[in-house]
Coordinates of C-alpha atoms in Angstrom, one line a residue:
M1 CA 111.1 76.5 109.2
T2 CA 109.3 78.8 106.7
R3 CA 107.4 81.6 106.9
K4 CA 104.5 80.8 107.2
N5 CA 104.9 77.8 109.2
R6 CA 106.7 80.1 111.9
F7 CA 103.4 82.1 111.5
A8 CA 101.4 79.0 111.9
A9 CA 103.1 78.2 115.3
A10 CA 103.7 81.7 116.9
I11 CA 100.4 83.4 115.8
A12 CA 97.0 83.0 117.2
I13 CA 95.6 85.5 114.6
A14 CA 94.5 88.2 115.7
A15 CA 93.0 91.6 116.1
G16 CA 93.8 94.6 116.5
T17 CA 91.8 95.6 114.1
A18 CA 88.2 96.7 115.6
L19 CA 85.9 94.2 116.3
L20 CA 82.3 93.3 116.0
A21 CA 79.3 94.1 118.4
T22 CA 76.7 95.9 119.9
G23 CA 75.5 95.4 123.4
C24 CA 71.7 95.5 122.6
S25 CA 70.2 92.4 121.6
S26 CA 72.7 89.3 121.0
G27 CA 71.7 86.5 119.0
G28 CA 71.0 83.3 118.5
A29 CA 69.8 81.7 114.9
A30 CA 66.1 81.4 114.8
D31 CA 64.1 79.1 112.4
D32 CA 61.0 80.1 111.7
G33 CA 59.5 76.3 110.7
N34 CA 59.6 76.5 107.0
G35 CA 63.5 76.3 106.4
K36 CA 64.0 79.7 106.8
V37 CA 67.4 81.4 109.3
T38 CA 67.7 84.3 111.1
M39 CA 71.2 85.1 112.4
T40 CA 73.2 88.1 114.2
F41 CA 76.3 89.4 113.0
W42 CA 78.7 91.5 115.4
H43 CA 80.5 93.7 114.0
N44 CA 82.9 97.4 114.9
S45 CA 82.4 99.4 111.6
T46 CA 80.1 102.0 113.2
T47 CA 80.6 104.9 110.7
G48 CA 81.5 105.5 106.4
P49 CA 83.1 102.8 104.5
G50 CA 83.5 100.3 106.7
K51 CA 79.6 100.2 107.7
A52 CA 78.6 100.6 104.5
Y53 CA 80.6 97.5 103.1
W54 CA 79.4 94.8 105.7
A55 CA 75.8 96.4 104.7
D56 CA 75.8 95.4 101.3
T57 CA 77.6 92.3 101.7
V58 CA 75.3 91.2 104.2
K59 CA 72.4 92.3 101.2
A60 CA 74.4 90.7 98.7
F61 CA 74.4 86.9 100.6
E62 CA 71.1 87.6 101.5
E63 CA 70.2 88.2 97.8
K64 CA 72.1 84.5 96.9
N65 CA 70.5 83.0 100.3
P66 CA 66.7 84.1 100.7
N67 CA 66.1 81.9 103.3
V68 CA 68.3 83.5 105.2
T69 CA 68.6 86.8 107.0
I70 CA 71.2 88.6 108.8
K71 CA 70.8 91.2 111.7
I72 CA 73.6 93.3 112.0
Q73 CA 75.1 94.5 114.6
A74 CA 78.0 97.2 115.3
V75 CA 79.9 98.4 118.1
Q76 CA 83.0 100.6 118.9
N77 CA 86.1 98.1 119.2
E78 CA 87.0 98.7 122.8
D79 CA 83.8 97.5 123.9
L80 CA 83.0 94.5 122.1
D81 CA 85.6 92.0 123.9
G82 CA 83.6 92.3 127.5
K83 CA 80.0 92.1 125.7
L84 CA 81.0 89.6 123.7
Q85 CA 82.2 87.3 126.5
T86 CA 79.3 88.1 128.6
A87 CA 77.1 86.8 125.7
L88 CA 78.8 83.9 125.3
N89 CA 78.7 82.8 129.1
S90 CA 75.2 83.7 128.8
G91 CA 74.6 81.1 126.2
D92 CA 73.5 83.8 124.0
G93 CA 76.2 85.3 121.7
P94 CA 75.6 86.3 118.0
D95 CA 75.9 83.8 115.2
V96 CA 78.8 85.2 113.4
F97 CA 81.9 87.5 115.1
L98 CA 84.8 89.0 114.4
Q99 CA 87.7 86.9 116.0
R100 CA 90.4 88.1 118.0
G101 CA 92.2 84.7 118.2
G102 CA 95.4 83.6 120.7
G103 CA 94.3 82.7 124.3
K104 CA 90.7 84.5 123.7
L105 CA 90.1 81.7 121.1
N106 CA 91.4 78.8 123.3
A107 CA 89.2 79.8 125.7
M108 CA 86.3 79.9 123.6
I109 CA 87.1 76.2 122.0
N110 CA 87.4 75.2 125.6
A111 CA 84.7 76.3 126.6
G112 CA 82.6 75.0 123.9
Q113 CA 80.9 78.1 122.6
L114 CA 82.9 78.0 118.8
L115 CA 82.1 75.9 115.7
D116 CA 84.5 74.3 113.9
I117 CA 84.3 74.6 110.2
K118 CA 87.1 72.9 109.1
D119 CA 85.2 71.0 107.2
S120 CA 82.7 73.3 105.9
I121 CA 85.6 75.5 104.3
S122 CA 85.1 75.7 100.4
A123 CA 87.3 74.9 98.5
D124 CA 88.1 78.4 96.6
A125 CA 88.9 79.3 100.2
K126 CA 91.5 77.0 100.5
K127 CA 92.9 77.5 97.4
S128 CA 93.1 81.4 97.9
I129 CA 93.8 81.6 101.7
S130 CA 97.6 80.0 102.5
A131 CA 97.1 77.0 104.9
G132 CA 99.6 78.9 107.0
T133 CA 97.3 81.8 107.4
F134 CA 94.4 79.5 109.0
S135 CA 96.3 77.8 110.7
G136 CA 96.7 80.5 113.2
Y137 CA 92.9 79.4 113.9
D138 CA 94.0 75.7 114.2
A139 CA 93.2 73.7 117.7
K140 CA 91.8 70.4 118.4
D141 CA 92.3 68.9 114.9
G142 CA 89.6 71.7 114.1
T143 CA 89.6 75.2 112.6
Y144 CA 87.6 78.0 114.5
A145 CA 87.5 81.2 112.2
M146 CA 87.5 82.6 108.7
P147 CA 90.3 84.6 108.3
V148 CA 89.7 88.1 106.0
A149 CA 92.8 90.4 106.6
V150 CA 96.8 90.2 107.2
L151 CA 97.4 92.7 109.7
P152 CA 101.3 93.4 110.0
E153 CA 102.2 95.8 112.7
G154 CA 104.3 98.8 112.4
I155 CA 104.6 102.7 112.6
W156 CA 102.8 104.8 110.1
Y157 CA 103.8 108.5 109.7
S158 CA 103.3 112.0 107.6
K159 CA 106.0 112.3 104.7
D160 CA 105.0 115.7 105.1
L161 CA 105.7 116.4 108.7
F162 CA 109.2 114.2 108.3
D163 CA 110.4 116.7 105.3
K164 CA 109.1 119.5 107.3
A165 CA 111.6 118.4 110.0
G166 CA 114.5 117.8 107.9
I167 CA 114.0 114.0 107.7
E168 CA 115.6 111.8 105.1
G169 CA 114.1 108.5 104.9
T170 CA 112.9 106.2 107.2
P171 CA 114.9 105.2 110.7
T172 CA 116.2 101.7 110.6
T173 CA 117.3 101.4 114.9
M174 CA 116.6 102.7 118.1
D175 CA 118.5 105.6 117.6
E176 CA 117.8 107.4 114.7
L177 CA 114.4 106.7 115.5
N178 CA 115.1 109.0 118.6
E179 CA 117.2 111.6 116.2
D180 CA 114.1 111.9 114.4
I181 CA 111.9 112.4 117.6
A182 CA 114.0 115.2 118.3
K183 CA 113.9 116.8 114.6
L184 CA 109.8 116.6 115.3
K185 CA 110.3 118.3 118.2
D186 CA 111.9 121.2 116.7
S187 CA 109.9 121.7 114.0
G188 CA 107.3 122.1 116.8
V189 CA 105.0 118.9 116.0
D190 CA 104.3 115.9 118.3
P191 CA 106.6 113.6 117.5
V192 CA 104.3 109.9 118.0
A193 CA 100.8 109.7 119.2
V194 CA 99.4 106.7 121.0
G195 CA 96.2 106.3 123.0
A196 CA 97.3 105.5 126.4
K197 CA 93.7 106.1 127.5
D198 CA 92.6 102.8 126.0
A199 CA 95.8 100.7 127.1
W200 CA 96.3 98.5 124.3
P201 CA 98.0 100.6 122.3
A202 CA 100.3 101.6 124.8
A203 CA 101.3 98.5 125.4
H204 CA 102.2 98.0 122.0
W205 CA 105.1 99.7 122.5
F206 CA 106.2 97.0 125.1
Y207 CA 105.0 94.5 122.8
N208 CA 107.6 95.4 120.2
F209 CA 110.9 95.7 122.5
A210 CA 109.2 92.2 124.0
L211 CA 110.0 91.4 120.3
R212 CA 113.3 92.6 119.7
A213 CA 114.8 91.6 123.3
C214 CA 113.2 88.2 123.8
S215 CA 113.4 84.7 121.6
E216 CA 111.2 83.5 119.4
K217 CA 111.2 80.4 121.4
T218 CA 110.3 82.9 124.9
L219 CA 107.4 84.6 123.0
T220 CA 105.7 81.7 122.4
G221 CA 106.7 79.4 125.1
A222 CA 104.8 81.9 127.5
A223 CA 101.6 81.4 125.6
E224 CA 102.2 77.6 127.2
S225 CA 103.9 78.5 130.7
L226 CA 102.0 81.7 131.4
K227 CA 105.4 82.5 133.3
F228 CA 107.4 86.0 132.7
D229 CA 110.5 85.2 134.4
N230 CA 113.2 85.0 131.2
A231 CA 115.4 89.0 132.1
C232 CA 114.6 89.3 128.8
W233 CA 111.0 90.6 129.6
T234 CA 112.3 93.5 132.1
E235 CA 115.2 93.9 129.6
A236 CA 111.5 95.0 127.0
G237 CA 110.3 97.0 130.2
E238 CA 113.9 99.2 130.5
Q239 CA 114.0 100.1 126.9
L240 CA 110.6 101.4 127.4
E241 CA 111.1 103.3 129.7
A242 CA 114.1 105.1 128.3
F243 CA 112.1 105.4 125.0
N244 CA 109.7 107.4 127.5
D245 CA 112.0 109.2 128.9
T246 CA 113.0 111.1 125.7
K247 CA 109.0 112.5 126.1
P248 CA 108.0 111.2 122.4
F249 CA 104.4 111.2 123.1
N250 CA 102.0 113.7 122.0
K251 CA 100.4 116.1 125.0
G252 CA 97.8 114.8 126.9
F253 CA 98.7 111.2 125.7
L254 CA 97.3 109.6 129.0
T255 CA 94.0 111.1 128.1
T256 CA 93.7 110.1 124.2
A257 CA 91.9 107.9 123.1
A258 CA 93.0 105.4 120.1
Q259 CA 90.6 105.3 117.2
Q260 CA 87.2 107.9 117.8
G261 CA 87.3 111.3 116.7
A262 CA 89.5 113.9 115.4
G263 CA 91.3 114.0 118.8
S264 CA 92.5 110.7 118.8
S265 CA 96.3 109.5 118.2
A266 CA 94.8 107.8 114.8
G267 CA 92.9 111.5 114.4
L268 CA 96.5 113.1 115.6
L269 CA 97.9 111.7 112.4
A270 CA 95.4 112.1 110.2
N271 CA 95.3 116.0 110.8
H272 CA 99.0 116.3 111.0
K273 CA 98.9 117.3 114.8
A274 CA 101.4 113.9 115.1
A275 CA 104.1 112.8 112.7
M276 CA 104.0 108.8 113.9
E277 CA 101.8 106.0 115.5
L278 CA 102.3 102.1 116.2
M279 CA 99.6 100.0 115.1
G280 CA 98.3 97.4 113.0
A281 CA 97.4 97.7 109.4
W282 CA 93.5 98.8 110.1
D283 CA 95.2 101.9 111.0
P284 CA 94.8 103.1 107.1
G285 CA 91.3 103.0 107.5
V286 CA 90.6 104.7 110.8
I287 CA 93.0 107.4 109.3
S288 CA 91.6 108.4 106.6
S289 CA 88.2 108.2 108.0
L290 CA 89.1 110.9 110.1
T291 CA 90.9 113.2 107.6
P292 CA 89.0 116.4 107.2
D293 CA 87.8 115.5 104.0
A294 CA 87.2 111.8 105.3
K295 CA 89.8 110.2 102.8
P296 CA 92.7 108.5 102.9
L297 CA 96.1 110.4 104.2
P298 CA 97.6 111.6 101.2
D299 CA 100.9 111.3 102.7
L300 CA 100.8 108.4 104.6
G301 CA 104.1 106.1 105.1
W302 CA 105.4 103.0 106.8
F303 CA 108.2 101.5 107.8
P304 CA 108.7 98.6 110.4
F305 CA 110.0 98.4 114.0
P306 CA 113.1 100.0 114.2
A307 CA 115.9 97.6 115.4
V308 CA 117.1 97.0 119.1
E309 CA 120.8 96.8 119.7
G310 CA 121.2 93.7 121.7
G311 CA 118.2 91.3 122.8
K312 CA 117.7 87.6 121.1
G313 CA 115.1 88.8 118.7
D314 CA 115.2 88.7 114.9
P315 CA 115.7 92.4 113.8
K316 CA 113.0 91.3 111.0
S317 CA 110.3 89.8 113.1
M318 CA 107.7 91.5 113.4
M319 CA 103.9 91.9 115.5
G320 CA 101.1 91.6 113.8
G321 CA 98.0 89.2 113.2
V322 CA 95.2 88.4 110.7
D323 CA 91.1 89.6 111.2
G324 CA 89.0 86.4 111.1
Y325 CA 85.7 85.5 112.1
S326 CA 83.9 82.8 113.9
C327 CA 80.6 80.9 114.1
T328 CA 79.4 80.1 117.4
A329 CA 78.5 76.9 118.3
Q330 CA 74.5 77.4 118.4
A331 CA 75.1 78.8 114.7
P332 CA 73.4 77.0 112.2
K333 CA 76.3 75.5 110.4
K334 CA 75.7 75.6 107.0
A335 CA 74.0 79.0 106.9
C336 CA 77.2 80.3 108.7
T337 CA 80.0 79.1 107.2
D338 CA 78.4 79.7 103.8
F339 CA 78.3 83.4 105.1
L340 CA 82.3 82.8 105.7
N341 CA 82.8 81.7 102.5
F342 CA 81.0 84.2 101.1
I343 CA 83.1 86.5 102.6
V344 CA 86.6 85.9 101.7
Q345 CA 85.5 85.3 97.7
K346 CA 87.7 87.3 95.3
D347 CA 85.2 90.2 94.6
N348 CA 84.1 90.6 98.6
Q349 CA 87.8 90.7 99.8
E350 CA 88.7 93.7 97.1
G351 CA 85.7 95.1 98.9
Y352 CA 86.8 95.0 102.2
Y353 CA 90.2 96.4 101.0
K354 CA 88.5 99.5 99.4
A355 CA 86.0 99.9 102.1
F356 CA 89.3 99.2 105.1
Q357 CA 91.9 99.6 103.3
A358 CA 93.3 96.7 104.6
I359 CA 95.2 93.8 102.9
P360 CA 93.0 91.1 102.3
V361 CA 93.7 87.6 102.9
N362 CA 93.0 86.2 99.4
Q363 CA 95.7 86.0 97.6
D364 CA 94.3 86.8 94.2
A365 CA 92.7 89.8 95.6
Q366 CA 96.1 90.6 96.9
S367 CA 96.8 92.6 93.5
V368 CA 94.2 95.1 93.7
V369 CA 96.7 97.0 96.9
S370 CA 98.0 99.6 95.5
E371 CA 98.8 102.1 98.4
P372 CA 102.5 102.5 98.5
Y373 CA 102.2 101.8 102.1
L374 CA 100.7 98.7 102.2
K375 CA 102.6 97.5 99.6
S376 CA 105.8 97.8 102.0
A377 CA 104.3 96.5 105.1
L378 CA 102.9 93.3 103.2
A379 CA 106.5 92.8 101.6
A380 CA 108.2 93.2 104.9
Y381 CA 105.3 90.3 106.2
K382 CA 106.3 88.4 103.9
E383 CA 109.5 88.6 104.8
A384 CA 109.7 88.6 108.4
P385 CA 111.1 85.0 110.0
F386 CA 108.8 85.3 112.8
V387 CA 105.6 87.0 113.2
S388 CA 104.1 87.0 116.7
Q389 CA 100.3 87.9 117.7
Y390 CA 99.8 90.7 119.8
L391 CA 100.8 90.0 123.0
D392 CA 97.4 90.4 124.7
T393 CA 95.7 88.8 122.3
L394 CA 98.3 85.7 122.4
Y395 CA 97.9 84.9 126.4
G396 CA 94.8 85.4 126.7
Q397 CA 92.2 88.6 128.2
N398 CA 92.7 88.7 132.2
V399 CA 97.0 88.4 131.0
G400 CA 96.8 90.6 128.5
N401 CA 94.9 93.6 130.0
A402 CA 97.0 93.0 132.9
M403 CA 100.0 93.7 131.0
N404 CA 98.5 96.6 129.1
T405 CA 97.9 98.5 132.7
S406 CA 101.3 97.9 134.1
V407 CA 102.5 99.2 131.0
V408 CA 100.8 102.5 131.1
D409 CA 101.7 102.9 135.0
V410 CA 105.0 103.2 133.5
L411 CA 104.3 105.5 131.3
A412 CA 102.5 107.7 133.6
G413 CA 105.6 107.2 135.9
K414 CA 103.6 105.2 138.4
G415 CA 105.5 101.9 138.2
T416 CA 109.0 100.2 137.0
A417 CA 109.8 97.6 134.3
K418 CA 110.2 95.2 137.5
D419 CA 106.2 96.3 137.9
I420 CA 105.3 94.7 134.2
V421 CA 107.0 91.4 135.0
T422 CA 105.4 91.0 138.8
T423 CA 101.8 92.6 137.6
T424 CA 101.6 89.8 133.8
N425 CA 103.2 86.9 136.6
Q426 CA 100.6 87.7 139.4
A427 CA 97.4 88.1 137.0
A428 CA 98.9 84.6 135.1
A429 CA 99.0 82.7 138.5
K430 CA 95.5 83.2 139.1
G431 CA 94.3 82.2 135.8

């Protein structure tokens, strides 16, 4: 089975990065009776180059399509899922929005909330974006989102802080990571930043331990069965407990946000207050927005999640996702899909990379990626025998939220590895 096919079977696209939306007005396309259409577009880039990129891209699309007007709304990432689901359930969702994929995508499809764009994908998009990447959005003989960025996960780190601590190279095993954490503590810096206040960033540590402890079949099979009875889930929780016992995280990590402000986990790395952060490949863009000069962190590096002794997962497997955009079922099909095809054209994908420091899905645009850390992440992603969607996305919102919360409880000393499994299974049983 090729990497792309494995990806298509196991991943249901993600996100992770930052998502669309605001809580003000929602959407619903409007036709003024003269063939002119107004659409609403929800995205999460509330400041900086990302916000400017979407404003410029929408303006360029409107200039090429004078009968279409797109109203942009933006909201902070952590607020999106709830507001989006409320809007969709009320029949007043945005016409275009970022799609997390996985169980969340399937729930929207089953509720009849998404437009099937399969027959409207342009020849250029089909040529420049791999079929495996599209497949994560495929279901019921249809395609329900346009991918825009590849988001492999790993550990982002400060080369300067590693050098200061006397660390040579990067760790490839958990034992080596623990040794490096001890050296960083001795140097006077917090080793690992994590935004546990938002729950999901802390839970990504559990996801990666599960990726090492569980087989591909177990991880992907749980997306269908929603049963977490395999012993590997408890094993992953125990590995998390053992790691937490080494006190690797920043001071006050339980009340630290992930991506908002200099005191967030991304901000701590951006300002050399912490040496590492486990996150998807949207992180460089967030980090750069939080440096003192709002420019990319010059000493940023990346390495894959280390190998863990034992376990049934391949040590080269990765967590990862692909950001994509969906049209709601009520959106004007031609205008909406024309916009989706427009945003993945080569020049727009190159602009996306420059604005977000994220790897574009358009393979012709990937040649502009110059940062060594993104090149390393992309190379590891292409070589990975299995890429799993982030588990809270893969298993759906209710199960994912329960898993995330129970992981934070473990890190706070209020729960155990077995509690993660119990809580997750209880949430799954409720449907």
